[in-house]
């Protein structure tokens, strides 16, 4: 038989048993769509994390108190020196490979102002901070070194805070109270979107570090020092430099361990990607299960239709079809069915990914190789279970195939 | 001897059902010449269908030989068997065995699809001719469920003759049909036989057997009688007679 006739017969046969074909294809459609979407969600989350880390500023270096190896467990609370503004000044004055340095003093609490009140975090930083984090101002201005020195009660609001306190008015020039301390709003940050862990980079208030430490933190201390290296490839050298400056500043003798930890973006992203990789693996296993379930569905339909198909094979054999004719026909049918089911499944997954990306906070990212794998897998299941019963039937005597029940 | 088309030598078939052996055919020796019209008769279970399936190369004998056109079929491959079913033999079943949800035309075309000799390229034209010969030219696009039993059997006959076989084997072709429709079917067989096709059919009714030229009677898997029919019936005349009877009844 010619290829054209074989294909025509296969398509006709599929169209003749619409219900059976549809149910078979449905298994493949669901299997493929499930796998592609699940993995896309995992990959999307991973991408989100990567973007988030990249958005930290690619040259970011973070110095935190405590040793990295012990994580503070061995040392305990009093065993390391707290960071001081002297440390920050030393870095600023002595380190050649950095663009900017800022302490980070964490605080937070009830904010009153505008139309009501809001609970959020307050970060005490220096003017360099904006550049270190690669953040932009929406309007107004950022505070200066003089504001830090003078412990001015000025602040810059994240867009989420503006939305909640000043939905209608321009907040600039307005007065707000942070834990009852009055602050003047001098600027508003551009909207940045979510962080990897789901918290918002926009739900934040920035204020001069010394103001926060004195007025709000009350006995707290500098929780980290944020530095941006001059360029990404200078990060390792910058870290070496920072290390010696910090050791000197903390007066550590040569044999002593560091009482601080320096991490760059690579370290941060490693930890974060590890988390999202676990998520991807989890989702992929769920998807794998659904592919198997889809495969079982295909198998069931195929087994149910075996009686009918065996009679059909008997009829074809009785009018002179060779076993090979039957096998080619069924194989073609199974391939046509799997390919079209797989294609619909891929389209469906694109549609679901579109919905996720546009109507939920979940992002889905479809990688081409995932499509190929899902397609191939579901197709193989379809072909195997479509072909296997046919092979068995084609090996029968025609009369046995006709009598099969 | 040269015009012998079918010859069996001690043809034996024993079915195995679990541990039990069921002898269905025991040492059957028959010889049929080209152009014959043979009716096979016998009680239920006497082995008629078993014999037909072996003659039609739909099944293999347990022992014995079957010569078709002088060639011994016992040492043929499965593919040669398939080609014989395609080229030499047309088979008509009691239960029609048409493909469901498939038009009369496509059902009739089926053997041509597997024709490796490629005698004819225009499948459609060939199938239409065959359907015309069985008087179904006006039903070619109907699917089996839209056809009466007699019409379905005529599609099956059209399918059996579409590839111009030398032999048509029919196992109780009218077993599911009423007597008037049956006579119409026998009329078709008689016409085909006139055109030179060898016909072997199984029937339960002695009246219908009289449409053939020869009767082979079986019992317990053996041939017990083999005789020529003297006062043969003509199906065309029978049809006229039946039609007159119907008119009188009206
Ligand atoms: N597939 C089979 N497996 C086991 N035994 C079978 C099989 N086919 C037929 N037989 C047995 O072989 C014997 C002959 O059967 P066969 O079908 O040839 O009879 P028959 O003459 O055609 O009967 P009927 O007039 O009822 O159609 C019977 O005893 C039957 O039970
Ligand atoms: Mg029978």
XYZ file of C-alpha atoms and ligand atoms in Angstrom:
687
model
C 0.000 0.000 0.000
C 1.144 3.505 -0.648
C 1.887 5.879 2.213
C -0.926 8.152 1.133
C -3.522 5.385 1.289
C -2.189 4.182 4.636
C -2.491 7.673 6.090
C -5.945 8.113 4.613
C -7.154 4.813 6.059
C -5.707 5.727 9.456
C -7.385 9.131 9.534
C -10.672 7.619 8.355
C -10.503 4.956 10.993
C -9.865 7.586 13.685
C -12.800 9.652 12.484
C -15.064 6.602 12.381
C -14.647 5.911 16.076
C -14.778 9.474 17.330
C -15.515 8.614 20.938
C -12.754 6.070 21.220
C -10.298 8.357 19.456
C -11.266 11.299 21.617
C -10.880 9.353 24.847
C -7.529 8.004 23.758
C -6.341 11.427 22.717
C -7.707 12.899 25.956
C -5.297 10.756 27.957
C -2.435 12.074 25.876
C -3.721 15.656 25.969
C -4.021 15.670 29.746
C -0.727 13.873 30.237
C 1.209 16.267 28.024
C -0.511 19.413 29.305
C -0.027 18.377 32.942
C 3.658 17.687 32.552
C 4.377 20.817 30.570
C 2.419 23.073 32.939
C 3.827 21.543 36.117
C 7.392 21.819 34.956
C 6.692 25.285 33.577
C 5.458 26.395 36.996
C 8.603 25.016 38.602
C 10.818 26.652 36.010
C 8.820 29.857 36.307
C 9.398 29.945 40.054
C 13.086 29.325 39.526
C 13.241 32.096 36.958
C 11.428 34.396 39.343
C 13.992 33.671 42.038
C 16.835 34.271 39.620
C 15.320 37.542 38.473
C 14.787 38.547 42.056
C 18.388 37.911 42.931
C 19.520 39.690 39.807
C 17.324 42.597 40.859
C 19.275 42.831 44.094
C 21.943 44.379 41.951
C 24.409 42.034 40.376
C 27.390 43.535 42.227
C 25.832 43.276 45.640
C 27.952 42.033 48.521
C 26.377 41.550 51.939
C 28.323 41.429 55.187
C 26.512 39.936 58.146
C 27.693 39.415 61.719
C 28.674 35.932 62.871
C 30.722 33.194 61.203
C 29.327 31.377 58.236
C 30.507 27.946 59.353
C 28.828 28.022 62.717
C 25.911 30.205 61.805
C 26.101 31.663 65.311
C 25.253 28.365 66.881
C 28.675 27.761 68.348
C 29.415 31.358 69.273
C 26.156 32.511 70.765
C 24.803 36.034 70.925
C 27.633 37.837 72.695
C 30.550 36.193 70.982
C 30.847 38.512 68.005
C 31.268 42.200 67.683
C 28.322 44.187 66.460
C 28.797 46.292 63.367
C 29.337 49.977 63.957
C 29.224 53.055 61.810
C 33.017 53.023 62.138
C 33.075 49.762 60.167
C 30.956 51.381 57.461
C 33.124 54.496 57.345
C 36.315 52.425 57.152
C 34.934 50.493 54.202
C 33.823 53.684 52.544
C 37.209 55.318 52.978
C 39.614 52.415 52.460
C 37.992 50.040 50.005
C 38.924 50.896 46.396
C 36.853 48.291 44.587
C 33.413 49.436 45.682
C 30.906 51.899 44.345
C 28.894 52.349 47.469
C 28.353 51.089 50.971
C 25.374 51.307 53.271
C 24.519 49.983 56.692
C 21.145 48.342 57.075
C 19.278 48.943 60.305
C 16.040 47.052 60.476
C 13.025 48.350 62.279
C 9.337 48.480 61.735
C 5.973 49.033 63.273
C 2.792 50.986 63.129
C 2.772 53.858 60.644
C 0.136 56.564 60.991
C -0.475 59.077 58.256
C -2.531 59.897 55.225
C -5.867 58.104 55.383
C -5.075 55.754 58.243
C -2.442 53.380 59.548
C -0.269 50.608 58.161
C 2.167 48.112 59.584
C 5.449 47.783 57.730
C 9.228 47.516 57.893
C 11.545 50.472 58.144
C 15.098 50.212 56.811
C 17.744 52.592 58.040
C 20.255 53.105 55.258
C 22.694 55.570 53.737
C 22.234 57.522 50.460
C 24.309 54.885 48.620
C 21.612 52.293 49.264
C 19.494 53.296 46.290
C 22.341 52.598 43.899
C 23.441 49.429 45.693
C 19.979 47.908 45.295
C 19.519 49.417 41.852
C 16.266 50.994 42.952
C 14.786 54.131 41.427
C 12.840 57.065 42.740
C 9.350 57.626 41.413
C 9.187 61.200 42.646
C 10.722 63.518 45.220
C 14.295 63.062 46.366
C 16.432 60.746 48.481
C 18.024 61.847 51.770
C 21.650 62.964 51.835
C 24.689 62.215 53.988
C 23.872 65.388 55.888
C 20.419 64.003 56.741
C 22.166 60.906 58.099
C 24.637 62.921 60.155
C 21.908 65.255 61.404
C 19.603 62.345 62.158
C 16.890 64.106 60.136
C 13.413 62.724 60.478
C 12.804 62.288 56.757
C 11.777 59.196 54.887
C 11.158 57.691 51.443
C 8.091 55.475 50.951
C 7.738 52.271 48.944
C 4.849 52.225 46.474
C 2.847 49.724 48.540
C 2.950 52.066 51.533
C 1.824 54.952 49.315
C -1.059 52.851 48.020
C -2.238 52.178 51.550
C -1.709 55.527 53.177
C -1.961 58.031 50.339
C -4.154 56.422 47.665
C -5.333 59.796 46.377
C -2.888 62.460 47.514
C 0.735 63.179 46.694
C 2.565 62.034 49.857
C 5.598 64.263 49.308
C 5.889 66.921 51.963
C 3.356 65.159 54.152
C 3.957 64.133 57.721
C 3.715 60.528 58.905
C 4.304 58.983 62.305
C 6.479 55.899 62.560
C 5.979 54.387 66.000
C 4.805 57.833 67.055
C 7.953 59.587 65.795
C 7.019 62.193 63.190
C 8.779 61.869 59.805
C 8.518 64.027 56.713
C 8.033 62.209 53.406
C 10.552 63.469 50.856
C 10.407 60.790 48.161
C 8.568 57.798 46.738
C 10.192 54.634 45.296
C 9.304 53.097 41.943
C 7.256 49.911 42.085
C 9.485 46.800 41.973
C 7.261 43.775 42.399
C 7.523 40.679 44.562
C 10.555 39.088 46.147
C 11.364 35.429 45.782
C 9.812 34.563 49.098
C 6.601 36.391 48.317
C 7.153 39.485 50.422
C 7.020 42.819 48.735
C 9.998 45.044 48.023
C 7.495 47.835 47.775
C 6.116 47.486 51.293
C 9.029 49.336 52.865
C 10.024 52.715 54.260
C 13.609 53.969 53.934
C 15.037 56.458 56.413
C 18.538 57.675 57.373
C 20.406 54.916 59.201
C 21.367 56.949 62.228
C 17.852 58.309 62.631
C 16.440 54.796 62.621
C 19.079 53.479 65.022
C 18.590 56.327 67.521
C 14.887 57.031 67.233
C 13.286 53.755 66.280
C 15.588 50.830 66.809
C 16.084 51.440 70.487
C 19.082 49.339 71.405
C 19.181 47.559 68.115
C 22.206 47.526 65.876
C 23.331 47.440 62.267
C 22.021 44.127 60.994
C 24.150 44.058 57.861
C 26.410 46.124 55.663
C 25.479 46.253 51.993
C 28.193 46.964 49.478
C 28.222 47.172 45.704
C 31.438 46.231 43.928
C 32.659 48.336 41.003
C 31.869 45.474 38.647
C 30.790 41.850 38.778
C 34.234 40.483 37.945
C 35.838 42.525 40.715
C 33.623 40.911 43.356
C 36.193 38.297 44.472
C 38.905 40.938 44.895
C 36.489 43.253 46.641
C 35.599 40.486 49.063
C 39.285 39.960 49.911
C 39.666 43.673 50.470
C 36.515 43.894 52.608
C 37.671 40.960 54.671
C 40.974 42.541 55.633
C 39.327 45.887 56.374
C 36.723 44.229 58.587
C 39.350 42.123 60.400
C 41.405 45.217 61.025
C 38.403 47.209 62.129
C 37.389 44.461 64.546
C 41.006 44.090 65.719
C 41.142 40.371 65.095
C 44.551 38.786 65.619
C 45.907 36.564 62.799
C 44.874 33.216 64.274
C 41.368 34.351 65.120
C 38.304 33.391 63.120
C 36.268 36.010 61.258
C 33.374 37.333 63.339
C 31.441 38.260 60.181
C 30.354 36.604 56.957
C 30.713 38.058 53.490
C 28.406 36.771 50.819
C 27.954 37.779 47.217
C 25.079 37.236 44.884
C 26.299 33.838 43.711
C 26.073 32.510 47.281
C 22.604 33.952 47.659
C 21.309 32.600 44.381
C 22.747 29.180 45.108
C 20.652 28.889 48.227
C 17.576 30.239 46.493
C 17.870 28.089 43.381
C 18.334 25.074 45.597
C 14.918 25.759 47.116
C 13.229 26.292 43.788
C 14.920 23.232 42.306
C 13.302 21.143 45.008
C 9.992 22.736 44.012
C 10.586 21.844 40.364
C 11.422 18.251 41.235
C 8.278 18.031 43.345
C 6.102 19.421 40.567
C 7.762 17.200 37.990
C 6.980 14.125 40.076
C 3.343 15.156 40.329
C 3.381 15.659 36.574
C 5.006 12.278 36.083
C 2.203 10.695 38.067
C -0.395 12.427 35.925
C 1.402 11.235 32.806
C 1.243 7.683 34.128
C -2.441 8.148 34.964
C -2.970 9.472 31.432
C -1.097 6.454 30.110
C -3.322 4.097 32.084
C -6.320 5.920 30.598
C -4.997 5.345 27.109
C -4.320 1.718 27.913
C -7.872 1.199 29.212
C -9.479 2.635 26.101
C -7.224 0.544 23.930
C -7.994 -2.634 25.851
C -11.727 -1.945 25.780
C -11.645 -1.421 22.046
C -9.628 -4.556 21.449
C -12.682 -6.739 20.827
C -13.998 -4.434 18.176
C -10.574 -3.948 16.702
C -9.820 -7.664 16.728
C -12.972 -8.334 14.696
C -11.960 -5.563 12.331
C -8.528 -7.129 12.012
C -10.180 -10.494 11.360
C -12.232 -8.976 8.553
C -9.174 -7.335 7.020
C -7.157 -10.550 7.278
C -10.012 -12.531 5.706
C -9.974 -10.371 2.577
C -6.236 -10.761 2.179
C -4.440 -8.279 4.433
C -1.018 -9.461 5.539
C -0.006 -9.139 9.176
C 2.402 -6.388 8.138
C -0.438 -4.430 6.470
C -2.380 -4.517 9.732
C 0.621 -3.493 11.809
C 1.465 -0.556 9.562
C -2.133 0.622 9.630
C -2.439 0.460 13.413
C 0.951 1.983 13.988
C 0.055 4.880 11.707
C -3.240 5.312 13.488
C -1.580 5.338 16.903
C 1.041 7.826 15.748
C -1.505 10.164 14.173
C -3.602 9.995 17.333
C -0.653 10.550 19.678
C 0.772 13.389 17.654
C -2.512 15.251 17.414
C -3.271 14.576 21.086
C 0.218 15.746 22.005
C -0.130 18.881 19.890
C -3.450 19.742 21.529
C -1.862 19.066 24.919
C 0.968 21.487 24.151
C -1.484 24.144 22.977
C -3.490 23.617 26.149
C -0.380 24.022 28.275
C 0.464 27.278 26.494
C -3.048 28.492 27.256
C -2.802 27.501 30.927
C 0.641 29.105 31.189
C -0.824 32.272 29.670
C -3.607 32.285 32.269
C -1.141 31.698 35.103
C 1.186 34.433 33.942
C -1.535 36.978 33.407
C -4.141 36.268 36.046
C -2.206 34.819 38.985
C 0.989 35.668 40.813
C 2.339 32.295 39.717
C 4.581 32.497 36.718
C 5.000 29.618 34.282
C 7.880 29.312 31.871
C 7.690 26.639 29.160
C 11.036 25.250 28.061
C 11.150 23.649 24.593
C 12.865 20.507 25.836
C 10.054 19.874 28.316
C 7.575 19.927 25.429
C 9.687 17.424 23.538
C 9.991 15.098 26.532
C 6.271 15.195 27.396
C 5.311 14.814 23.752
C 7.672 11.907 23.262
C 6.586 10.185 26.444
C 2.841 10.451 25.862
C 3.327 9.558 22.215
C 5.297 6.462 23.155
C 2.557 5.369 25.552
C -0.110 5.954 22.885
C 1.845 4.094 20.242
C 2.708 1.226 22.538
C -0.837 0.631 23.727
C -2.317 1.189 20.292
C 0.156 -1.064 18.594
C 0.486 -3.879 21.065
C -3.103 -5.225 20.827
C -2.948 -4.918 17.043
C 0.250 -6.935 16.928
C -1.338 -9.643 19.010
C -4.448 -9.744 16.818
C -2.507 -9.705 13.555
C -0.664 -12.853 14.629
C -3.958 -14.791 14.925
C -5.549 -16.925 12.241
C -8.216 -14.814 10.530
C -10.972 -17.051 11.837
C -9.729 -16.744 15.422
C -9.580 -12.967 15.086
C -13.145 -12.980 13.729
C -14.362 -15.108 16.610
C -12.487 -13.143 19.305
C -14.647 -12.046 22.207
C -7.476 -33.518 -13.628
C -6.358 -30.162 -14.962
C -9.710 -28.534 -14.256
C -9.710 -29.628 -10.609
C -9.549 -26.483 -8.499
C -9.951 -27.917 -4.996
C -8.665 -31.225 -3.706
C -8.277 -32.394 -0.131
C -6.336 -35.397 1.146
C -7.330 -36.744 4.563
C -8.038 -33.227 5.723
C -8.360 -33.335 9.524
C -9.049 -30.657 12.080
C -9.053 -31.220 15.818
C -9.834 -28.322 18.143
C -8.331 -28.303 21.571
C -10.459 -26.914 24.366
C -8.283 -27.017 27.421
C -7.339 -30.693 27.843
C -10.191 -31.970 25.696
C -9.695 -32.651 22.000
C -12.709 -31.998 19.776
C -12.425 -33.703 16.396
C -14.286 -31.475 13.921
C -13.044 -32.943 10.631
C -11.848 -36.504 10.122
C -9.971 -37.481 6.952
C -12.068 -35.545 4.492
C -11.322 -36.258 0.846
C -13.137 -34.135 -1.683
C -12.438 -32.908 -5.176
C -14.172 -29.944 -6.805
C -13.802 -28.884 -10.420
C -13.817 -25.421 -11.913
C -17.288 -24.028 -12.476
C -18.995 -26.312 -9.989
C -21.716 -25.112 -7.618
C -21.565 -27.233 -4.480
C -23.931 -27.170 -1.525
C -22.589 -28.592 1.712
C -25.216 -29.917 4.078
C -25.323 -31.674 7.409
C -26.499 -31.436 10.957
C -25.275 -28.711 13.255
C -21.794 -29.490 14.502
C -21.021 -31.857 11.632
C -17.987 -29.783 10.618
C -19.300 -27.758 7.678
C -17.926 -24.411 8.850
C -14.656 -26.012 9.841
C -14.258 -27.374 6.316
C -15.170 -24.025 4.737
C -12.638 -22.157 6.888
C -9.910 -24.567 5.829
C -10.887 -24.295 2.139
C -10.899 -20.497 2.508
C -7.402 -20.468 4.038
C -8.833 -18.759 7.110
C -7.578 -21.563 9.342
C -4.967 -24.316 9.224
C -5.708 -28.081 9.269
C -4.338 -30.294 12.020
C -3.220 -32.794 9.372
C -3.854 -33.704 5.757
C -3.306 -31.755 2.591
C -5.263 -29.157 0.716
C -4.430 -28.572 -2.940
C -5.658 -25.332 -4.450
C -5.237 -25.060 -8.201
C -2.841 -28.009 -7.961
C -0.614 -26.342 -5.368
C -0.248 -27.866 -1.923
C -1.108 -25.190 0.623
C 0.373 -27.001 3.640
C 3.845 -25.581 3.194
C 2.830 -22.051 2.336
C 3.793 -19.022 4.404
C 1.295 -16.784 6.174
C 1.772 -14.127 3.533
C 1.035 -16.600 0.726
C -2.107 -17.546 2.595
C -3.081 -13.880 2.768
C -2.463 -13.458 -0.942
C -4.622 -16.498 -1.747
C -7.472 -15.021 0.305
C -7.011 -11.816 -1.591
C -6.616 -13.162 -5.126
C -8.318 -16.529 -5.444
C -11.050 -16.757 -2.861
C -13.988 -14.653 -1.856
C -15.580 -15.539 1.481
C -19.181 -14.790 2.478
C -20.063 -15.258 6.144
C -23.399 -15.944 7.771
C -22.923 -12.857 9.955
C -21.877 -10.639 7.016
C -18.709 -9.428 8.762
C -18.805 -5.941 7.315
C -16.781 -3.136 8.866
C -19.161 -1.062 10.989
C -19.564 2.677 10.311
C -18.093 2.101 6.870
C -20.030 2.598 3.647
C -21.011 -0.241 1.325
C -18.580 1.156 -1.218
C -15.632 1.250 1.191
C -16.458 -2.226 2.474
C -16.473 -3.494 -1.084
C -13.165 -1.765 -1.865
C -11.442 -3.438 1.087
C -9.878 -6.440 -0.756
C -8.503 -4.125 -3.463
C -6.560 -2.214 -0.834
C -4.548 -5.339 -0.061
C -4.087 -6.389 -3.677
C -0.346 -6.592 -4.267
C -0.738 -7.625 -7.918
C -2.303 -4.223 -8.478
C -4.455 -5.579 -11.243
C -6.699 -2.571 -11.002
C -5.946 0.911 -9.920
C -9.423 2.314 -9.964
C -10.747 0.824 -6.738
C -13.884 2.928 -6.760
C -14.945 1.901 -10.256
C -14.279 -1.778 -9.501
C -16.284 -1.624 -6.275
C -19.175 0.164 -7.966
C -19.287 -2.529 -10.652
C -19.355 -5.259 -8.014
C -22.170 -3.524 -6.136
C -24.065 -3.181 -9.399
C -23.729 -6.911 -10.015
C -25.459 -7.626 -6.703
C -28.126 -4.997 -7.404
C -27.022 -2.432 -4.836
C -25.985 0.435 -7.092
C -28.424 2.706 -5.266
C -27.091 1.991 -1.764
C -23.334 2.531 -2.178
C -23.027 5.267 0.436
C -25.067 3.521 3.105
C -23.330 2.113 6.152
C -24.240 -1.419 7.333
C -26.579 -0.222 10.081
C -28.604 1.597 7.425
C -29.032 -1.575 5.335
C -31.349 -4.569 5.667
C -29.885 -8.013 6.314
C -30.299 -9.005 2.667
C -28.646 -5.798 1.524
C -25.760 -6.275 3.951
C -25.230 -9.783 2.652
C -25.224 -8.448 -0.898
C -22.506 -5.965 0.100
C -20.566 -8.904 1.519
C -21.029 -10.780 -1.777
C -19.902 -7.716 -3.721
C -16.807 -7.600 -1.520
C -16.146 -11.294 -2.132
C -16.262 -10.929 -5.897
C -14.644 -7.512 -6.343
C -11.183 -8.945 -6.887
C -12.441 -11.485 -9.467
C -11.791 -14.632 -7.439
C -11.927 -18.114 -8.938
C -13.871 -19.403 -5.953
C -16.555 -17.972 -3.706
C -17.073 -19.719 -0.387
C -20.306 -18.942 1.438
C -21.010 -20.292 4.923
C -24.779 -20.197 5.447
C -25.060 -16.964 3.479
C -28.819 -16.902 3.940
C -28.886 -18.169 7.512
C -29.995 -14.755 8.801
C -32.376 -13.956 5.932
C -36.027 -14.698 5.141
C -36.846 -17.083 2.317
C -37.676 -14.448 -0.311
C -34.430 -12.571 0.319
C -32.591 -15.885 0.382
C -33.832 -16.742 -3.103
C -32.571 -13.360 -4.315
C -29.138 -14.140 -2.891
C -29.121 -17.565 -4.551
C -30.063 -15.850 -7.794
C -26.880 -13.793 -7.498
C -24.827 -16.917 -6.805
C -26.354 -18.730 -9.766
C -25.525 -15.788 -12.046
C -21.947 -15.649 -10.759
C -21.657 -19.385 -11.292
C -22.895 -18.944 -14.882
C -20.027 -16.496 -15.350
C -17.606 -19.277 -14.388
C -16.933 -18.719 -10.703
C -16.763 -21.871 -8.634
C -19.172 -21.639 -5.723
C -19.235 -23.671 -2.536
C -21.888 -22.869 0.019
C -23.179 -24.271 3.252
C -26.918 -24.405 3.769
C -29.268 -26.064 6.197
C -32.282 -26.203 3.926
C -32.641 -28.933 1.364
C -34.812 -26.625 -0.785
C -31.998 -24.107 -1.071
C -29.458 -26.841 -1.768
C -31.389 -27.530 -4.962
C -30.069 -24.255 -6.378
C -26.612 -25.897 -6.516
C -25.370 -28.508 -8.947
C -23.969 -30.933 -6.385
C -24.582 -31.767 -2.746
C -21.990 -32.924 -0.237
C -23.482 -34.160 2.996
C -21.496 -34.376 6.207
C -21.910 -36.062 9.542
C -19.534 -36.093 12.524
C -16.724 -34.515 10.561
C -16.961 -36.933 7.629
C -18.428 -36.781 4.139
C -21.254 -39.311 4.039
C -22.930 -38.467 0.737
C -21.782 -36.774 -2.453
C -24.374 -36.540 -5.219
C -25.300 -34.606 -8.336
C -28.568 -32.673 -8.336
C -30.884 -33.764 -11.101
C -33.906 -31.497 -10.810
C -32.048 -28.222 -10.184
C -34.028 -25.074 -9.254
C -33.588 -21.789 -11.057
C -33.572 -18.893 -8.592
C -34.755 -16.349 -11.176
C -37.874 -18.446 -11.849
C -38.403 -19.009 -8.153
C -38.333 -15.247 -7.631
C -41.008 -14.765 -10.276
C -43.137 -17.490 -8.680
C -42.776 -15.937 -5.219
C -43.691 -12.503 -6.574
C -46.822 -13.939 -8.190
C -47.758 -15.603 -4.905
C -47.320 -12.301 -3.101
C -49.541 -10.571 -5.627
C -52.250 -13.197 -5.240
C -52.085 -12.802 -1.457
C -52.518 -9.056 -1.852
N -13.076 -22.726 17.722
C -13.527 -23.930 18.127
N -13.033 -24.445 19.257
C -13.443 -25.645 19.691
N -14.352 -26.392 19.064
C -14.899 -25.924 17.929
C -14.503 -24.661 17.408
N -15.187 -24.452 16.255
C -15.973 -25.536 16.085
N -15.796 -26.427 17.082
C -16.436 -27.726 17.200
O -16.207 -28.427 16.012
C -17.377 -29.108 15.609
C -17.768 -28.679 14.201
O -18.137 -27.315 14.229
P -18.625 -26.557 12.940
O -18.732 -25.103 13.306
O -17.721 -26.900 11.825
O -20.049 -27.159 12.699
P -21.139 -26.759 11.601
O -21.391 -27.957 10.826
O -20.732 -25.552 10.891
O -22.382 -26.438 12.530
P -23.536 -25.357 12.290
O -24.445 -25.946 11.281
O -24.199 -25.264 13.621
O -22.881 -24.111 11.872
C -18.435 -28.801 16.625
O -18.502 -29.886 17.536
C -17.933 -27.589 17.347
O -18.305 -27.601 18.686
Mg -21.408 -23.548 10.739
